[in-house]
Coordinates of C-alpha atoms in Angstrom, one line a residue:
M1 CA 118.7 61.2 -24.5
S2 CA 118.4 57.7 -25.8
K3 CA 115.6 55.3 -25.1
R4 CA 115.8 51.7 -24.0
S5 CA 115.6 49.1 -26.8
T6 CA 112.9 46.5 -27.0
E7 CA 115.4 43.8 -26.0
E8 CA 116.3 45.9 -22.9
L9 CA 112.6 46.2 -21.9
E10 CA 112.1 42.4 -22.4
T11 CA 115.1 41.7 -20.2
F12 CA 113.6 44.2 -17.6
V13 CA 110.2 42.3 -17.6
A14 CA 111.9 38.9 -17.3
S15 CA 113.9 40.1 -14.3
K16 CA 111.2 41.8 -12.3
A17 CA 108.6 40.5 -9.9
P18 CA 105.2 42.1 -10.1
F19 CA 105.0 45.6 -8.8
G20 CA 102.1 44.8 -6.5
K21 CA 98.6 43.7 -6.5
P22 CA 96.3 46.5 -7.7
D23 CA 93.0 46.7 -5.8
Q24 CA 89.6 47.6 -7.4
N25 CA 90.6 51.2 -7.5
D26 CA 93.9 50.5 -9.3
E27 CA 95.8 51.7 -6.3
L28 CA 99.2 50.1 -6.1
L29 CA 100.9 49.5 -2.6
E30 CA 104.3 48.2 -2.7
R31 CA 106.7 47.4 0.1
E32 CA 110.1 47.0 -1.4
E33 CA 113.2 45.9 0.4
S34 CA 115.8 48.6 0.7
I35 CA 119.4 48.1 -0.1
G36 CA 120.3 46.7 3.3
E37 CA 123.6 46.9 5.2
F38 CA 126.1 44.8 3.6
E39 CA 128.5 42.6 5.6
D40 CA 132.2 42.4 5.0
P41 CA 132.9 38.7 4.1
W42 CA 136.3 39.2 5.8
E43 CA 134.8 40.7 8.9
D44 CA 136.8 38.3 11.2
E45 CA 140.2 39.7 10.6
F46 CA 143.2 37.4 10.7
E47 CA 145.6 38.6 13.2
S48 CA 149.2 37.2 13.4
E49 CA 151.5 37.3 16.3
S50 CA 154.9 38.4 15.0
E51 CA 156.7 36.7 17.8
D52 CA 155.1 33.3 17.2
I53 CA 157.2 30.9 15.2
I54 CA 155.0 29.0 12.7
E55 CA 156.9 25.8 11.9
D56 CA 154.1 24.3 9.8
T57 CA 154.7 25.4 6.1
E58 CA 151.1 24.9 5.1
A59 CA 149.9 27.1 8.0
A60 CA 152.3 29.8 7.1
S61 CA 151.0 29.8 3.5
D62 CA 147.3 30.0 4.8
N63 CA 148.4 32.9 7.0
E64 CA 149.9 34.8 4.0
N65 CA 146.9 34.3 1.8
A66 CA 144.5 35.5 4.6
M67 CA 146.6 38.7 4.9
E68 CA 146.4 39.3 1.2
I69 CA 142.7 38.9 1.1
E70 CA 142.3 41.2 4.1
E71 CA 144.4 43.8 2.4
S72 CA 142.4 43.7 -0.9
A73 CA 139.1 43.9 1.0
D74 CA 140.1 47.4 2.3
Q75 CA 140.6 48.7 -1.2
V76 CA 138.1 51.2 -2.6
Y77 CA 136.7 50.3 -6.0
L78 CA 136.9 53.0 -8.7
P79 CA 135.0 52.8 -12.0
G80 CA 137.2 51.5 -14.7
Q81 CA 138.8 48.7 -12.6
E82 CA 138.0 45.1 -13.6
L83 CA 136.4 42.8 -11.2
G84 CA 137.8 39.4 -10.6
K85 CA 136.0 36.3 -11.5
D86 CA 134.3 35.9 -8.0
E87 CA 134.3 39.6 -7.1
F88 CA 131.2 41.8 -6.9
L89 CA 130.4 45.3 -5.6
E90 CA 129.0 46.0 -2.2
A91 CA 127.7 49.3 -1.0
D92 CA 129.6 50.8 1.9
Q93 CA 126.8 51.8 4.2
S94 CA 129.0 54.0 6.3
V95 CA 129.1 56.7 3.6
Y96 CA 125.3 56.8 3.2
E97 CA 123.0 58.4 5.6
M98 CA 120.1 56.9 3.7
L99 CA 120.0 54.4 0.8
H100 CA 116.8 52.8 -0.5
S101 CA 115.8 50.9 -3.7
L102 CA 112.3 50.9 -4.9
N103 CA 111.0 48.8 -7.8
V104 CA 108.3 49.7 -10.4
K105 CA 106.4 47.7 -12.9
W106 CA 107.9 49.4 -15.9
P107 CA 111.1 51.4 -16.1
C108 CA 111.0 55.2 -16.3
L109 CA 112.9 57.5 -18.5
S110 CA 112.0 60.6 -16.6
F111 CA 110.4 61.8 -13.3
D112 CA 110.1 64.9 -11.3
I113 CA 109.8 65.7 -7.6
L114 CA 106.5 67.2 -6.3
H115 CA 106.7 70.0 -3.7
D116 CA 104.8 69.0 -0.6
S117 CA 103.4 70.5 2.5
L118 CA 105.7 68.5 4.9
G119 CA 108.1 71.3 5.6
E120 CA 111.4 72.8 4.2
E121 CA 114.9 71.6 4.9
R122 CA 113.7 68.4 6.6
K123 CA 116.3 66.4 8.4
M124 CA 114.2 64.0 10.4
Y125 CA 113.7 60.4 9.7
P126 CA 111.7 58.5 8.4
A127 CA 111.5 60.8 5.3
T128 CA 108.7 61.0 2.8
A129 CA 108.8 62.1 -0.9
Y130 CA 106.3 62.6 -3.7
I131 CA 107.3 62.2 -7.3
V132 CA 105.5 61.9 -10.7
A133 CA 107.1 59.6 -13.4
G134 CA 106.2 58.4 -16.8
T135 CA 106.8 54.7 -17.9
Q136 CA 108.4 53.1 -20.9
A137 CA 106.3 50.0 -21.3
D138 CA 106.4 47.2 -23.9
K139 CA 103.4 48.6 -25.8
P140 CA 102.1 52.2 -26.2
K141 CA 98.8 51.3 -24.6
N142 CA 100.4 49.9 -21.4
N143 CA 102.1 53.2 -20.5
E144 CA 101.0 55.2 -17.4
L145 CA 101.7 58.5 -15.7
I146 CA 102.4 57.4 -12.0
V147 CA 102.2 59.7 -9.0
M148 CA 104.1 58.0 -6.2
K149 CA 104.4 58.6 -2.5
M150 CA 107.5 57.1 -1.1
S151 CA 107.3 56.8 2.8
Q152 CA 109.1 55.2 5.7
L153 CA 112.5 56.2 4.0
H154 CA 114.3 55.6 7.2
K155 CA 118.0 56.3 8.0
T156 CA 120.1 53.2 7.0
Q157 CA 123.4 54.3 8.2
N158 CA 122.8 53.3 11.9
D159 CA 120.3 50.5 11.2
G160 CA 120.1 48.3 14.2
D161 CA 121.5 50.9 16.6
D162 CA 118.9 51.4 19.4
S163 CA 120.6 54.6 20.6
D164 CA 119.6 56.3 17.4
K165 CA 115.9 55.5 17.3
D166 CA 114.7 58.3 19.6
S167 CA 116.6 61.0 17.8
D168 CA 116.2 60.1 14.2
S169 CA 112.8 58.3 13.9
D170 CA 109.3 59.5 14.6
D171 CA 108.2 56.1 15.6
G172 CA 111.3 54.5 16.8
I173 CA 111.4 51.9 13.9
L174 CA 114.5 51.8 11.8
D175 CA 114.1 48.4 10.2
E176 CA 110.7 49.1 8.5
N177 CA 110.9 48.7 4.7
P178 CA 110.0 51.8 2.7
I179 CA 106.5 51.9 1.4
L180 CA 105.6 52.9 -2.2
E181 CA 102.0 53.9 -2.9
S182 CA 100.8 55.1 -6.2
K183 CA 98.1 56.4 -8.4
N184 CA 98.2 55.8 -12.2
L185 CA 96.8 57.7 -15.1
K186 CA 96.7 56.1 -18.6
H187 CA 99.2 57.7 -20.9
Y188 CA 99.3 56.4 -24.5
G189 CA 102.9 56.2 -25.5
G190 CA 106.0 56.3 -23.5
T191 CA 106.9 59.3 -21.6
N192 CA 110.3 60.8 -22.8
R193 CA 110.2 63.5 -20.1
V194 CA 108.0 64.8 -17.4
R195 CA 108.2 68.2 -15.6
I196 CA 106.3 69.9 -12.8
M197 CA 105.4 73.5 -12.8
P198 CA 107.8 74.9 -10.2
Q199 CA 105.3 77.3 -8.6
R200 CA 104.2 76.2 -5.1
N201 CA 100.8 74.6 -4.5
C202 CA 100.4 74.2 -8.2
Y203 CA 100.5 70.6 -9.3
I204 CA 100.4 71.1 -13.1
A205 CA 102.7 68.5 -14.9
A206 CA 103.7 68.3 -18.6
T207 CA 104.7 65.0 -20.4
W208 CA 106.7 64.6 -23.6
A209 CA 105.1 61.6 -25.3
E210 CA 106.8 59.5 -27.9
T211 CA 103.8 60.1 -30.0
G212 CA 105.0 63.6 -30.7
K213 CA 102.5 65.3 -28.4
V214 CA 102.9 67.2 -25.2
H215 CA 100.2 66.6 -22.6
I216 CA 99.5 69.0 -19.8
W217 CA 97.9 67.5 -16.6
D218 CA 96.4 68.7 -13.3
L219 CA 97.7 66.3 -10.6
A220 CA 96.0 67.8 -7.6
P221 CA 93.0 65.4 -7.7
V222 CA 95.5 62.6 -8.1
I223 CA 97.5 63.6 -5.1
N224 CA 94.3 64.1 -3.0
S225 CA 93.2 60.6 -3.9
L226 CA 96.6 59.2 -3.0
D227 CA 96.6 60.9 0.5
T228 CA 92.8 60.3 1.2
P229 CA 91.9 56.5 1.3
G230 CA 88.8 55.9 -0.6
R231 CA 88.7 59.0 -2.6
Q232 CA 88.2 58.4 -6.3
I233 CA 89.7 60.3 -9.3
S234 CA 87.1 61.7 -11.6
Q235 CA 87.0 60.7 -15.2
K236 CA 87.6 64.4 -16.1
A237 CA 90.8 64.4 -13.8
Q238 CA 92.1 61.3 -15.6
K239 CA 92.6 63.1 -18.9
P240 CA 95.0 66.0 -19.9
L241 CA 94.0 69.6 -19.4
Y242 CA 95.5 70.4 -22.7
T243 CA 97.6 68.8 -25.5
V244 CA 100.2 70.6 -27.5
E245 CA 100.2 69.4 -31.1
S246 CA 102.7 72.0 -32.5
H247 CA 105.5 69.5 -33.1
S248 CA 105.8 67.2 -36.0
T249 CA 107.9 64.5 -34.1
E250 CA 108.7 63.5 -30.7
G251 CA 111.4 65.2 -28.4
F252 CA 112.9 65.3 -25.0
A253 CA 113.6 68.9 -24.2
M254 CA 111.1 70.7 -21.9
D255 CA 111.1 73.2 -19.1
W256 CA 108.6 75.3 -17.1
S257 CA 109.4 78.8 -16.3
G258 CA 110.1 79.7 -12.7
T259 CA 109.4 83.4 -13.1
V260 CA 106.2 83.3 -15.1
A261 CA 103.6 80.6 -14.1
G262 CA 102.3 78.5 -16.9
R263 CA 105.0 79.3 -19.4
L264 CA 106.4 76.1 -21.1
I265 CA 109.0 75.6 -23.7
T266 CA 109.4 72.2 -25.6
G267 CA 112.0 71.1 -28.2
D268 CA 111.9 68.2 -30.6
M269 CA 114.1 66.1 -32.7
H270 CA 113.4 68.3 -35.9
T271 CA 115.3 71.3 -34.4
N272 CA 112.1 73.1 -33.4
I273 CA 111.3 74.8 -30.1
Y274 CA 107.7 75.9 -29.3
L275 CA 106.4 78.1 -26.5
T276 CA 103.1 77.3 -24.7
T277 CA 101.5 79.8 -22.3
K278 CA 98.6 79.6 -19.9
A279 CA 95.7 81.8 -20.8
Q280 CA 93.2 82.1 -17.9
S281 CA 91.6 78.6 -17.7
T282 CA 93.4 77.0 -20.6
F283 CA 96.7 76.9 -22.5
T284 CA 97.8 78.4 -25.9
A285 CA 100.4 76.8 -28.0
D286 CA 102.4 78.8 -30.5
R287 CA 102.6 77.5 -34.1
I288 CA 105.6 79.4 -35.0
P289 CA 108.8 77.8 -33.6
F290 CA 112.2 79.2 -32.5
V291 CA 114.6 78.2 -35.2
G292 CA 118.4 78.1 -35.2
H293 CA 119.6 74.6 -34.3
T294 CA 120.7 72.3 -37.1
S295 CA 120.0 69.0 -35.2
S296 CA 117.8 67.6 -32.4
V297 CA 117.1 69.9 -29.4
E298 CA 118.0 67.8 -26.4
D299 CA 117.4 70.0 -23.4
L300 CA 116.0 73.4 -22.4
Q301 CA 116.4 75.6 -19.4
W302 CA 114.6 78.9 -18.4
S303 CA 116.7 81.6 -16.9
P304 CA 116.2 81.7 -13.1
V305 CA 115.9 85.5 -13.2
E306 CA 115.2 86.8 -16.7
K307 CA 111.5 86.2 -17.6
S308 CA 112.0 86.1 -21.3
V309 CA 115.4 84.3 -21.6
F310 CA 116.0 80.5 -21.9
A311 CA 118.9 78.3 -23.0
S312 CA 118.9 75.3 -25.3
A313 CA 121.2 72.4 -25.9
S314 CA 121.4 70.5 -29.2
A315 CA 123.1 67.5 -30.9
D316 CA 124.6 70.0 -33.2
Q317 CA 127.1 70.5 -30.3
T318 CA 125.9 74.1 -29.4
I319 CA 124.3 75.9 -26.5
C320 CA 122.1 78.8 -27.5
I321 CA 120.6 81.6 -25.4
W322 CA 117.2 82.9 -26.6
D323 CA 114.8 85.8 -26.0
I324 CA 111.2 84.8 -26.5
R325 CA 110.6 88.1 -28.4
S326 CA 112.8 86.8 -31.2
K327 CA 112.0 83.4 -32.8
K328 CA 114.1 83.7 -36.0
K329 CA 117.4 83.7 -34.4
A330 CA 119.1 82.9 -31.1
A331 CA 120.6 85.9 -29.2
L332 CA 123.8 83.8 -28.7
S333 CA 125.0 80.6 -30.0
V334 CA 128.3 78.8 -28.9
K335 CA 130.0 75.6 -29.8
A336 CA 130.1 74.0 -26.4
H337 CA 131.3 70.4 -27.0
E338 CA 132.9 68.2 -29.4
A339 CA 129.9 65.9 -29.3
D340 CA 126.2 66.1 -28.8
V341 CA 125.2 68.3 -25.9
N342 CA 122.7 66.1 -24.1
V343 CA 121.8 68.0 -21.0
I344 CA 122.1 71.5 -19.3
T345 CA 121.3 72.9 -15.9
W346 CA 121.1 76.6 -15.0
N347 CA 122.3 77.4 -11.5
R348 CA 119.3 78.8 -9.4
K349 CA 121.7 80.4 -6.8
V350 CA 124.3 81.9 -9.1
E351 CA 122.5 83.2 -12.2
Y352 CA 125.5 83.3 -14.5
L353 CA 126.6 79.6 -14.1
L354 CA 125.4 77.0 -16.5
A355 CA 126.6 73.3 -16.6
S356 CA 126.4 71.0 -19.6
G357 CA 127.0 67.3 -20.2
A358 CA 127.8 65.7 -23.6
D359 CA 127.7 62.4 -25.4
D360 CA 131.4 61.9 -25.0
G361 CA 131.1 62.0 -21.1
V362 CA 132.5 65.5 -20.8
I363 CA 131.0 68.0 -18.3
S364 CA 131.6 71.6 -18.7
I365 CA 130.8 74.6 -16.4
W366 CA 130.1 77.9 -18.1
D367 CA 130.2 81.6 -17.0
L368 CA 127.4 83.1 -19.1
R369 CA 129.1 86.5 -18.8
T370 CA 131.7 85.2 -21.3
F371 CA 129.0 84.5 -23.9
M372 CA 129.6 88.0 -25.6
N373 CA 128.9 87.4 -29.2
N374 CA 128.5 84.7 -31.8
R375 CA 132.0 85.3 -33.4
T376 CA 134.0 84.0 -30.4
S377 CA 133.8 80.7 -28.5
P378 CA 134.0 81.2 -24.8
T379 CA 136.1 78.8 -22.6
P380 CA 134.4 76.9 -19.9
V381 CA 135.6 77.7 -16.3
A382 CA 135.9 74.1 -15.6
T383 CA 135.7 70.8 -17.5
F384 CA 135.6 67.4 -16.2
K385 CA 136.2 64.1 -18.1
W386 CA 135.4 61.5 -15.4
H387 CA 132.4 59.6 -17.0
S388 CA 133.4 57.2 -19.8
A389 CA 129.9 57.2 -21.5
P390 CA 127.3 59.8 -22.4
I391 CA 126.0 62.2 -19.7
T392 CA 122.3 61.4 -19.3
S393 CA 121.3 63.9 -16.6
I394 CA 122.8 67.0 -14.8
E395 CA 121.4 69.2 -12.0
W396 CA 122.8 71.9 -9.6
S397 CA 121.9 71.5 -5.9
P398 CA 119.0 73.6 -4.9
I399 CA 120.7 74.5 -1.7
E400 CA 124.5 74.5 -2.2
E401 CA 125.4 76.9 -5.0
S402 CA 128.8 75.1 -5.8
V403 CA 127.4 71.5 -5.9
F404 CA 126.0 69.7 -8.8
A405 CA 125.4 66.0 -9.7
A406 CA 125.5 64.1 -13.0
S407 CA 124.6 60.7 -14.2
G408 CA 126.1 58.7 -17.1
S409 CA 125.4 55.7 -19.3
D410 CA 128.4 54.2 -17.4
D411 CA 126.1 53.5 -14.5
Q412 CA 127.6 56.2 -12.3
I413 CA 126.1 59.1 -10.5
S414 CA 128.8 61.7 -9.6
I415 CA 128.5 64.5 -7.1
W416 CA 130.7 67.6 -7.5
D417 CA 131.7 70.7 -5.4
L418 CA 133.3 73.5 -7.3
S419 CA 134.4 75.2 -4.1
V420 CA 137.1 72.5 -3.6
E421 CA 140.3 73.8 -5.0
H422 CA 143.2 71.8 -6.4
D423 CA 146.2 71.7 -4.0
P424 CA 149.3 70.7 -5.8
E425 CA 151.0 69.9 -2.5
E426 CA 148.6 67.0 -1.9
S427 CA 149.4 65.4 -5.4
S428 CA 151.3 62.6 -3.7
H429 CA 148.0 61.6 -1.9
K430 CA 145.8 61.5 -5.0
I431 CA 143.9 58.4 -6.0
I432 CA 144.6 57.2 -9.5
R433 CA 142.1 54.9 -11.1
K434 CA 142.9 52.4 -13.7
G435 CA 144.3 53.9 -16.9
G436 CA 146.2 56.6 -15.0
I437 CA 143.2 58.9 -14.8
E438 CA 143.3 61.2 -11.8
V439 CA 140.4 61.6 -9.4
P440 CA 139.5 65.3 -9.6
S441 CA 139.6 67.1 -6.2
Q442 CA 136.1 68.4 -6.8
L443 CA 134.7 65.0 -7.2
L444 CA 133.0 64.3 -3.8
F445 CA 131.1 61.0 -4.3
I446 CA 130.3 58.3 -6.8
H447 CA 127.0 56.4 -6.4
Q448 CA 126.7 53.1 -8.2
G449 CA 124.5 50.0 -8.2
Q450 CA 121.8 50.9 -10.9
N451 CA 121.8 49.9 -14.5
D452 CA 121.0 52.4 -17.3
I453 CA 120.6 55.5 -15.2
K454 CA 118.5 58.1 -17.1
E455 CA 117.6 60.9 -14.8
I456 CA 118.5 62.3 -11.3
H457 CA 117.1 65.1 -9.2
W458 CA 117.8 66.6 -5.8
H459 CA 114.9 66.8 -3.4
P460 CA 114.3 70.6 -2.9
Q461 CA 113.1 70.1 0.6
I462 CA 115.4 67.4 2.0
P463 CA 118.9 68.7 1.9
G464 CA 121.3 66.4 0.3
C465 CA 118.7 63.8 -0.8
M466 CA 118.8 62.5 -4.2
I467 CA 116.4 60.3 -6.4
S468 CA 117.4 58.6 -9.6
T469 CA 115.6 56.4 -12.2
A470 CA 117.2 53.6 -14.0
A471 CA 116.2 50.4 -15.7
S472 CA 116.5 48.7 -12.3
G473 CA 114.0 51.1 -10.6
F474 CA 114.5 54.1 -8.3
N475 CA 117.2 54.9 -5.7
V476 CA 116.6 57.3 -2.9
F477 CA 119.8 58.2 -1.2
K478 CA 121.6 60.8 0.9
T479 CA 125.4 60.7 1.3
I480 CA 127.6 61.9 4.0
S481 CA 129.4 64.1 1.5
V482 CA 126.7 66.8 0.9

């Protein structure tokens, strides 16, 4: 994953209003305007009467121009098409059940979603989400680890429709702007990646700092302070529980085990992978790394079922499968892409499916049962070349086993469903984007509107809801497609 340059950060600062006015407890409360319902500039359609005889040549010309404009307004924009001089993109609110934009003081490279006690499979509005994110500030000393509470995330698809208030809103208010509350912890150096331990009721987070250190935090006191007005965060709670100092340089790869609580793997830009484990009241970091990659370790994923197995992705174009009982060599290593492998995601519903995204924009789906040995290269069960720039994030849906989403440096978030099969008989109805690239049948949705998208996550307790982080802030959205 690439960072944002100093020039990009300066541009970000210049274009942003202040995040909010912190009170004496450094609590930030922000009410951001959501991405509202956009109006069609050609809403008043021009209707011509075919039986009327227009004798005035100038009127007839105006009539033809109006019809042409109306026709173009109905066209769906596809990435790759050039916009005209006076053209710009507007979100079609009819395809979003919910769409909100929330701004922050500094852009965040990475974030993770906190499991809350508000219930599973929530479908009522307004929604609430808790996340933790790490900043990329202009100076190392200005960085923070931010715990955020996003509330009043109302349904935007039917904004202004009084008939929907009673059924979809607890308070009958649909035009209330979302509220962003936060508590901040000082974090020296930018956060390359942040991950939450997946076990329930355990708010332990790990941050990969650009200083080359991995910090482990207990966020429970921070969340309690966020939810309880007036409650202070103790000095002890504002510092890391433990710091991993095994690495000699910074990195991005990191993952907590879902099968063994407190087991963490981290990978750096010098090819090394280290294991850290929880030992009673503290953590213990290994000093002997897993070795095998020949370039930067970009991403790591634990097996959802095997306690001792994890996968790694590297800039050396390979994906490796490891057993923690053997550090000197990967159990399996396959050349997966023709470019750096930036990200991977292990399907939590179908344990043998792995998805990967590369620097050339290619997404591949792998059946791990074909990873037989190191002498043969398996063929992915599916490959998609839709994105025109590096894939920056990829994640399977926690609810739908065939659905995943990916983000790219081309400012797109794509949502896919592998259960959709290609139908040759419908080829005449396919949409072709500029350059003759066919829209794959499995591509359900394209979300745009953010700049420099770095990471995406599905909310595990709100089906179909996604959160993304970009240079332009956070988007929280739910489409009608998933």
